Coordinates of C-alpha atoms in Angstrom, one line a residue:
X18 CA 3.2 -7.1 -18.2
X19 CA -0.2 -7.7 -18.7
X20 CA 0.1 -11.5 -18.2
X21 CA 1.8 -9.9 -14.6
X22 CA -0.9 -7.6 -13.8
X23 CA -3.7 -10.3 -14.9
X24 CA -1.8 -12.6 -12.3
X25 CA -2.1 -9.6 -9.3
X26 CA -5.6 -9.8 -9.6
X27 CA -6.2 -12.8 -9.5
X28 CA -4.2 -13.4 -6.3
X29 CA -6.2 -10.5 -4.7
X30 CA -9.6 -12.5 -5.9
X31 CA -8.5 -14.6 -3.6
X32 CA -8.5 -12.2 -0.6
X33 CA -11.5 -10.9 -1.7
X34 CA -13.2 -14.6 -1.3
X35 CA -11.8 -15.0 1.8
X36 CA -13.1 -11.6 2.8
X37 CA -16.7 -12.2 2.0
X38 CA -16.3 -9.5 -1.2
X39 CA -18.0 -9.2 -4.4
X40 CA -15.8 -6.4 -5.8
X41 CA -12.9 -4.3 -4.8
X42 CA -13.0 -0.3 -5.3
X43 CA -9.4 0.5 -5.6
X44 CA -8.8 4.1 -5.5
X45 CA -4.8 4.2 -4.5
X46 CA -2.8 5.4 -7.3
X47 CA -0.1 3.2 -7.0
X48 CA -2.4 0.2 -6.1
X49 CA -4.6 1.1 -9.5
X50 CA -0.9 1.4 -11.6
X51 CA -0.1 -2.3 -10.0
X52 CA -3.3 -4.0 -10.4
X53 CA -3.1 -2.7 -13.9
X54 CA -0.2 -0.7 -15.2
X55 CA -2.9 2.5 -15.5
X56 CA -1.4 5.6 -14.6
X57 CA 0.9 5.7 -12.0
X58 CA 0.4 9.0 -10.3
X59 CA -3.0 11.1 -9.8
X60 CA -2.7 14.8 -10.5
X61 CA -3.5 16.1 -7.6
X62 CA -5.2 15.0 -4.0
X63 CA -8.7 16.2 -5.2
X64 CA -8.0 14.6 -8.4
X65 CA -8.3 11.2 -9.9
X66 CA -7.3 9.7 -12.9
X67 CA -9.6 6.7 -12.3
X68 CA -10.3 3.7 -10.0
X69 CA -10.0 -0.3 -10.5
X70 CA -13.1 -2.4 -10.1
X71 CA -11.7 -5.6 -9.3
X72 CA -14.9 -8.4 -9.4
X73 CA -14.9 -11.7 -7.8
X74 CA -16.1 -13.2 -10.6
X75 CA -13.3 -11.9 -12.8
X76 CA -14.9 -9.4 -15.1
X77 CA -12.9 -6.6 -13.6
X78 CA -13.9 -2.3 -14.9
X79 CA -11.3 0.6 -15.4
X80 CA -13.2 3.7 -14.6
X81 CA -12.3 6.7 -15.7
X82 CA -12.9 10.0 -17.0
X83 CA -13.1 11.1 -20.8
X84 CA -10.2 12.7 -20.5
X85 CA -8.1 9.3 -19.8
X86 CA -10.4 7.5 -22.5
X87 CA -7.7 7.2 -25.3
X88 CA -4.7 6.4 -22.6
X89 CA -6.9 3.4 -21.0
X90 CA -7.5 1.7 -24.5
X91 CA -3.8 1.3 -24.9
X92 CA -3.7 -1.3 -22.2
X93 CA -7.2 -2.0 -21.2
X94 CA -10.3 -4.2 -22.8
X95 CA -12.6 -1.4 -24.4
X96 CA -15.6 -2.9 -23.9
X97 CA -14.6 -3.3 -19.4
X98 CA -13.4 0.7 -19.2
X99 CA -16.6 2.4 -17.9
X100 CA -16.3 6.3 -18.1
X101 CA -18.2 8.4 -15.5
X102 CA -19.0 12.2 -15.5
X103 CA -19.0 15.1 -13.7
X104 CA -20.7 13.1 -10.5
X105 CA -18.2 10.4 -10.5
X106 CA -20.0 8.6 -7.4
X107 CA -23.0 8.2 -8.9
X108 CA -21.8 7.0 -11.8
X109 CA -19.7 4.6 -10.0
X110 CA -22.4 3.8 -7.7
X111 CA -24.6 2.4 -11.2
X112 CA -21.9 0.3 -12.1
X113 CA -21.0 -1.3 -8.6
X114 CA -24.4 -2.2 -8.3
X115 CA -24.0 -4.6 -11.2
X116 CA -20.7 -6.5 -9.3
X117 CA -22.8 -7.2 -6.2
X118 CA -23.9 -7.1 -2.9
X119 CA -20.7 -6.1 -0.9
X120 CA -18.4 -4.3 -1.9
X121 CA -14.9 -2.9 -0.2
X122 CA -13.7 0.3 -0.5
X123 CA -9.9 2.1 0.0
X124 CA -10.8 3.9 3.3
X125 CA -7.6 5.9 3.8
X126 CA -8.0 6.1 -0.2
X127 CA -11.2 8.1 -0.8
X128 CA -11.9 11.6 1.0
X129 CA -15.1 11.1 3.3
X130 CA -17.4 13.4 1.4
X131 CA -16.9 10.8 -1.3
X132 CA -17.3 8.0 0.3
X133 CA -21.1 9.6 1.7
X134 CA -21.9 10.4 -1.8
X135 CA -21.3 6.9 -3.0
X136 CA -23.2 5.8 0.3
X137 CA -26.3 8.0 -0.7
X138 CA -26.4 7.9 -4.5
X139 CA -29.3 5.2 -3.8
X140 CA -30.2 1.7 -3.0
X141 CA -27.9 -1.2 -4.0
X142 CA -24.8 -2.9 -2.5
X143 CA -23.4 -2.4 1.4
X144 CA -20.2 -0.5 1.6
X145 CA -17.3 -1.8 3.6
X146 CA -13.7 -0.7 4.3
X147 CA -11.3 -2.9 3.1
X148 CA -7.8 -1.4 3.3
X149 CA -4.3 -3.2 3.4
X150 CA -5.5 -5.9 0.1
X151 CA -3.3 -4.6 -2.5
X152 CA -0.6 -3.5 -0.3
X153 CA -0.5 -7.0 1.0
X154 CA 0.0 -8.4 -1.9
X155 CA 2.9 -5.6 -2.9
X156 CA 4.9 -6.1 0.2
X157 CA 6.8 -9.0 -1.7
X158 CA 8.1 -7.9 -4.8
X159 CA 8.4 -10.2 -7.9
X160 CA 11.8 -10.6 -10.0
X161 CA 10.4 -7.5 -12.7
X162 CA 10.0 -5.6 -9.9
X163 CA 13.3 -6.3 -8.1
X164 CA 15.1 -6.0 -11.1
X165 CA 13.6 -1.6 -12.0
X166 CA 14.4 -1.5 -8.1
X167 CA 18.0 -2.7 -8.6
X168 CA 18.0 -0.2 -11.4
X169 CA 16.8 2.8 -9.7
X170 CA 19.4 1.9 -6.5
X171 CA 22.2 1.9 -9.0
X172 CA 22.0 5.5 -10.4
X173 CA 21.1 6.7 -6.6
X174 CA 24.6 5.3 -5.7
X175 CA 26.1 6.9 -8.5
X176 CA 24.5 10.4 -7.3
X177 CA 25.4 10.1 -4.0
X178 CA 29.1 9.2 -5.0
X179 CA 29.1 12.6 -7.1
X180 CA 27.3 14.4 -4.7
X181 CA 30.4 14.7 -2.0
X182 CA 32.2 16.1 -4.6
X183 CA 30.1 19.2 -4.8
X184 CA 29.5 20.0 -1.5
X185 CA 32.1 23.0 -1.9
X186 CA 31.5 26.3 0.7
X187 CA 29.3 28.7 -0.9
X188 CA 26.9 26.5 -2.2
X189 CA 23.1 26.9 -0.5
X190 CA 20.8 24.3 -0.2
X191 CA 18.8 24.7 -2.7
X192 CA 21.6 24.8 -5.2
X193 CA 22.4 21.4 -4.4
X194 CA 18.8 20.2 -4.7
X195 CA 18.9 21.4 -8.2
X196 CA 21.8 19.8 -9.0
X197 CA 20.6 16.7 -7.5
X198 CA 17.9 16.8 -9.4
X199 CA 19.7 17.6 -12.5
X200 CA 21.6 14.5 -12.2
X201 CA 19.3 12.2 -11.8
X202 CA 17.2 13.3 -14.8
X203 CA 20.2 13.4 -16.9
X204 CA 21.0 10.4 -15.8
X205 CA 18.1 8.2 -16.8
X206 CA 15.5 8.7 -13.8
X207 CA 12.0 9.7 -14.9
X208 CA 11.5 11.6 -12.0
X209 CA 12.4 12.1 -8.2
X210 CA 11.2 9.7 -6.2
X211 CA 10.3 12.4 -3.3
X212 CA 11.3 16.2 -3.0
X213 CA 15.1 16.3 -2.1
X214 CA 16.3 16.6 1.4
X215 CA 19.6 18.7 1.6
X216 CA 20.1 20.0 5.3
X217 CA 23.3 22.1 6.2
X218 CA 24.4 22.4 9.7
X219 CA 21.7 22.7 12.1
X220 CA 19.1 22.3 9.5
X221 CA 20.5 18.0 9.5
X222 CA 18.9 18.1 13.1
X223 CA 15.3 18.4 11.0
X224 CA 14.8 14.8 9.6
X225 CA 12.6 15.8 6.7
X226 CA 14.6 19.3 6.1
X227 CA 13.6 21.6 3.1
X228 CA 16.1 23.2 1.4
X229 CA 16.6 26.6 1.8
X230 CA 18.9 29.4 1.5
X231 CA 21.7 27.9 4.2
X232 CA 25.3 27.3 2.6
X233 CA 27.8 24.9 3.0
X234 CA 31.1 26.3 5.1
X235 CA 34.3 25.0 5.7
X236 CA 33.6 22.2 8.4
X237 CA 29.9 21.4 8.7
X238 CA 27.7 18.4 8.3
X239 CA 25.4 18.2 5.3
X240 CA 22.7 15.3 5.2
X241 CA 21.4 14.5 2.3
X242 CA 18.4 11.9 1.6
X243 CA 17.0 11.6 -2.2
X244 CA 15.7 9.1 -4.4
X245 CA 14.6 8.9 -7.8
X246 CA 12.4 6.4 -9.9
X247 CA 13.5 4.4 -12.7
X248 CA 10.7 2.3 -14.7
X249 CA 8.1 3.4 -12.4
X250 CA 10.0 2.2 -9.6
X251 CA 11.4 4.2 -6.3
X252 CA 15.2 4.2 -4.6
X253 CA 15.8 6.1 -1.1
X254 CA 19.1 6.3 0.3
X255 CA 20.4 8.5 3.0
X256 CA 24.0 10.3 3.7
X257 CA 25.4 12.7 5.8
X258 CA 28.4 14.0 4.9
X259 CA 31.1 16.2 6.4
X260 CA 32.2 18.9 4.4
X261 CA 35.5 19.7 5.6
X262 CA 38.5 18.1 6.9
X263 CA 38.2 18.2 10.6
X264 CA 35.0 16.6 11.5
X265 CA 33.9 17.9 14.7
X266 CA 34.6 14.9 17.3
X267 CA 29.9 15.3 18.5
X268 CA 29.7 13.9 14.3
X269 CA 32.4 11.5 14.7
X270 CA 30.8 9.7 17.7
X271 CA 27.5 10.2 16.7
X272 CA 28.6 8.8 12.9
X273 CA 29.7 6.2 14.3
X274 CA 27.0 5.2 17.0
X275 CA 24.6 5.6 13.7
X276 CA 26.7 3.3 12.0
X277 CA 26.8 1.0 15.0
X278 CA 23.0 0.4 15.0
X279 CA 22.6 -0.1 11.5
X280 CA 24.7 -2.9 11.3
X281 CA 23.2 -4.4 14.9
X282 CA 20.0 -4.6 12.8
X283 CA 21.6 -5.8 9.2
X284 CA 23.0 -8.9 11.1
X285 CA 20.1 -9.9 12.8
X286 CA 17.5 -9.1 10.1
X287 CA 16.3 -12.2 7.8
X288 CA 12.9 -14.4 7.4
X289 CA 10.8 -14.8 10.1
X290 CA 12.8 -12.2 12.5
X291 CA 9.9 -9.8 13.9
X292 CA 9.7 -6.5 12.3
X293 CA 9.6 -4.3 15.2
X294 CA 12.6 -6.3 16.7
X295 CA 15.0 -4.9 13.6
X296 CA 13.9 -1.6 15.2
X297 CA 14.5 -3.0 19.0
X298 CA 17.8 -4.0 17.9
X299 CA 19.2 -0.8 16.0
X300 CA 17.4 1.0 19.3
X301 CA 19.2 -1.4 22.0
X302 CA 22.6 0.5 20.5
X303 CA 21.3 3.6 21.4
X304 CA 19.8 2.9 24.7
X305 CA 23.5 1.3 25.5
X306 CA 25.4 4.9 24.6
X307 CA 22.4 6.8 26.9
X308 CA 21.4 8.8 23.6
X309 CA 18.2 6.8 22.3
X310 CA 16.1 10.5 23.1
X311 CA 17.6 11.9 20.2
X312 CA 16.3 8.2 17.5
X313 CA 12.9 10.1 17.0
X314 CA 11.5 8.3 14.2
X315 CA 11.3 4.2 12.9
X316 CA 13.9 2.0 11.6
X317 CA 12.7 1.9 7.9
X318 CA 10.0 1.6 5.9
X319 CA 9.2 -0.3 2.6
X320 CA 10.2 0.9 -1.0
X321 CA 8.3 0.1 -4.1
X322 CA 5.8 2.1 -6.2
X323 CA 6.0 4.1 -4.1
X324 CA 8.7 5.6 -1.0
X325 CA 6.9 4.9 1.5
X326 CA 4.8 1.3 1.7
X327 CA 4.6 -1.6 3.7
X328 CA 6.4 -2.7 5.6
X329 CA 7.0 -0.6 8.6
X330 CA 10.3 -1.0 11.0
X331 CA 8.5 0.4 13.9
X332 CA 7.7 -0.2 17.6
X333 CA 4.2 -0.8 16.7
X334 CA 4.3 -2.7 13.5
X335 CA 2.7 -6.3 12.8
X336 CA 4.3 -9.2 11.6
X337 CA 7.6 -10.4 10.5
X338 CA 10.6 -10.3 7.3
X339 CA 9.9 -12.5 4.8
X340 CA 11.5 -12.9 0.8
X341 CA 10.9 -10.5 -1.4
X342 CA 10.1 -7.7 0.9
X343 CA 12.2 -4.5 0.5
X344 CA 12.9 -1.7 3.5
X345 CA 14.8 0.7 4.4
X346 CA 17.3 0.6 7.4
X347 CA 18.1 4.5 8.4
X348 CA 19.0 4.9 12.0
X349 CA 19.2 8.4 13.2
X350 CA 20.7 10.6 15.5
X351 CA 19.6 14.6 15.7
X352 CA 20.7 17.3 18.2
X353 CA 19.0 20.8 17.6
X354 CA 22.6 22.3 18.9
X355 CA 24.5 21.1 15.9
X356 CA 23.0 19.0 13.3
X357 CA 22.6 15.3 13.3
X358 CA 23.5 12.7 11.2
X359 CA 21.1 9.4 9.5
X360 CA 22.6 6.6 7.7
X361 CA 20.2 4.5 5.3
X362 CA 20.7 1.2 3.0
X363 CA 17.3 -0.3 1.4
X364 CA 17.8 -3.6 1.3
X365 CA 15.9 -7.1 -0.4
X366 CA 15.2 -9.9 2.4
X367 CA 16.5 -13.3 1.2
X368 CA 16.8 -16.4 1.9
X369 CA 19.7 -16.0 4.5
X370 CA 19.7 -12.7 5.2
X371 CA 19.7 -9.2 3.6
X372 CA 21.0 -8.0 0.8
X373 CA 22.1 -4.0 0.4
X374 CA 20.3 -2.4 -2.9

């Protein structure tokens, strides 16, 4: 792996060049674990386990704090991790000072009052935002990475055929979450990929539902969308279930209609097709039935590092499919009166087409 990660940075030296830069601040979590395989999550939103200084001219820093010392000389060149203190942009400001005269920063990856303190810590190189780099670069995934993600879809299919079996009247919500999460840990997944969505009844018409205290009954829907992560990599998968035997005819037509503009998009969707056209096309089915009101979010979204990266299937996004990228494909239908319903594959572009994860 750390031929792999050696081989990332290199290809974003190359942006960098073409970008005017002389080093790279990367603050992003997931962008620092696949630069460099350090640490994969941050504690918390205030808290950081450390950044990346990538160089142009190759001799590339792990900064972090003494606390993280021992962890980042397992994988890292002693002599290139530079530890900061208790005024980290300072610090940080000393050592970027050394790497050059311009340097980019993670805009949507550093608070503000950071980004002033680095600003002001004193004289040396110009600031710039330079977002999008890394994520560029981890929109098309390499064979290691397809392979943990082929991995991590495999035990979410295996929950999701278990799961059907326990949606039995009674059971709340949360009790299901638990379960789910249960399974998946006993199951080989490190973690969850994202906090379980289980949404009974009404509750489906909520596309990010939490679970609360609402119980299954005889006939009612039951959506479900969870993911876990398997060697640092994430799945996401949708399903809404009916638990029951006589689905009420609204989910039958609406199932159905979901269904419907999934696989308009799944057809269509290869290299080179526009990536707001997959979301025209699922949308177009919609329109057609007079119900696209109730499609209130995107197509899909990438799946990586982390659950939600580049890519976007949206109305507004930029560019087009190409090999190697991964997204999700989750049409959705939701009416406040009942429920709704959301169908979702992740699939790898190929060649000729899509494949289903």
């Amino acid at each position: 792996m750390q031929a792999i990660y050696a081989a990332r940075r290199d290809r974003l030296r190359r942006a960098m060049r073409a970008r005017g830069l002389d080093a790279l601040l990367v603050s992003q979590a997931a962008n620092r674990f696949y630069l460099s395989g350090f640490e994969l999550h941050d504690p918390q939103c205030n808290e950081s386990a450390g950044r990346l200084v990538v160089t142009a001219d190759g001799r590339d820093w792990l900064a972090t704090d003494a606390r993280y010392l021992d962890a980042a000389a397992r994988l890292w060149d002693q002599e290139r991790i530079f530890i900061y203190g208790g005024d980290a942009a300072k610090d940080l400001h000393n050592l970027l000072r050394r790497c050059g005269g311009r340097v980019g920063l993670e805009a949507r990856g550093v608070s503000l009052a950071f980004a002033r303190a680095l600003d002001q810590a004193g004289p040396g190189p110009r600031f710039e935002a330079a977002d999008g780099l890394v994520e560029h670069l981890r929109r098309i995934k390499e064979p290691c990475e397809i392979a943990a993600l082929e991995r991590s879809f495999a035990l979410n299919h295996k929950l999701l055929q278990w799961v059907e079996g326990q949606l039995e009247p009674g059971r709340t919500e949360k009790e299901l979450s638990w379960a789910i999460e249960r399974f998946f840990r006993e199951n080989g997944a490190g973690e969850l990929a994202f906090a379980n969505i289980v949404a009974v009844g009404r509750n489906a018409a909520l596309p990010h539902a939490i679970p609360g205290e609402d119980a299954v009954t005889e006939n009612c829907p039951v959506l479900i969308d969870v993911g876990c992560r398997v060697d640092g990599y994430c799945s996401d998968q949708t399903r809404t279930f009916w638990a029951g035997d006589a689905p009420a005819p609204e989910f039958r037509r609406t199932l159905a209609l979901v269904r419907e503009a999934q696989e308009a998009a799944l057809e269509k969707m290869r290299p080179g097709l526009p990536l707001r056209e997959a979301y025209a096309l699922a949308r177009a089915v919609f329109e057609k039935a007079g119900v696209a009101e109730a499609f209130t979010h995107g197509l899909g979204h990438g799946v990586g590092l982390e659950t939600h990266e580049a890519p976007s299937l949206s109305p507004r996004a930029e560019g087009v499919l190409e090999p190697g990228m991964v997204v999700t494909v989750e049409p959705g239908l939701y009416y406040s009166a009942w429920g709704g319903v959301r169908w979702e594959y992740t699939v790898l572009v190929e060649e000729g087409g899509v494949r289903i994860l």
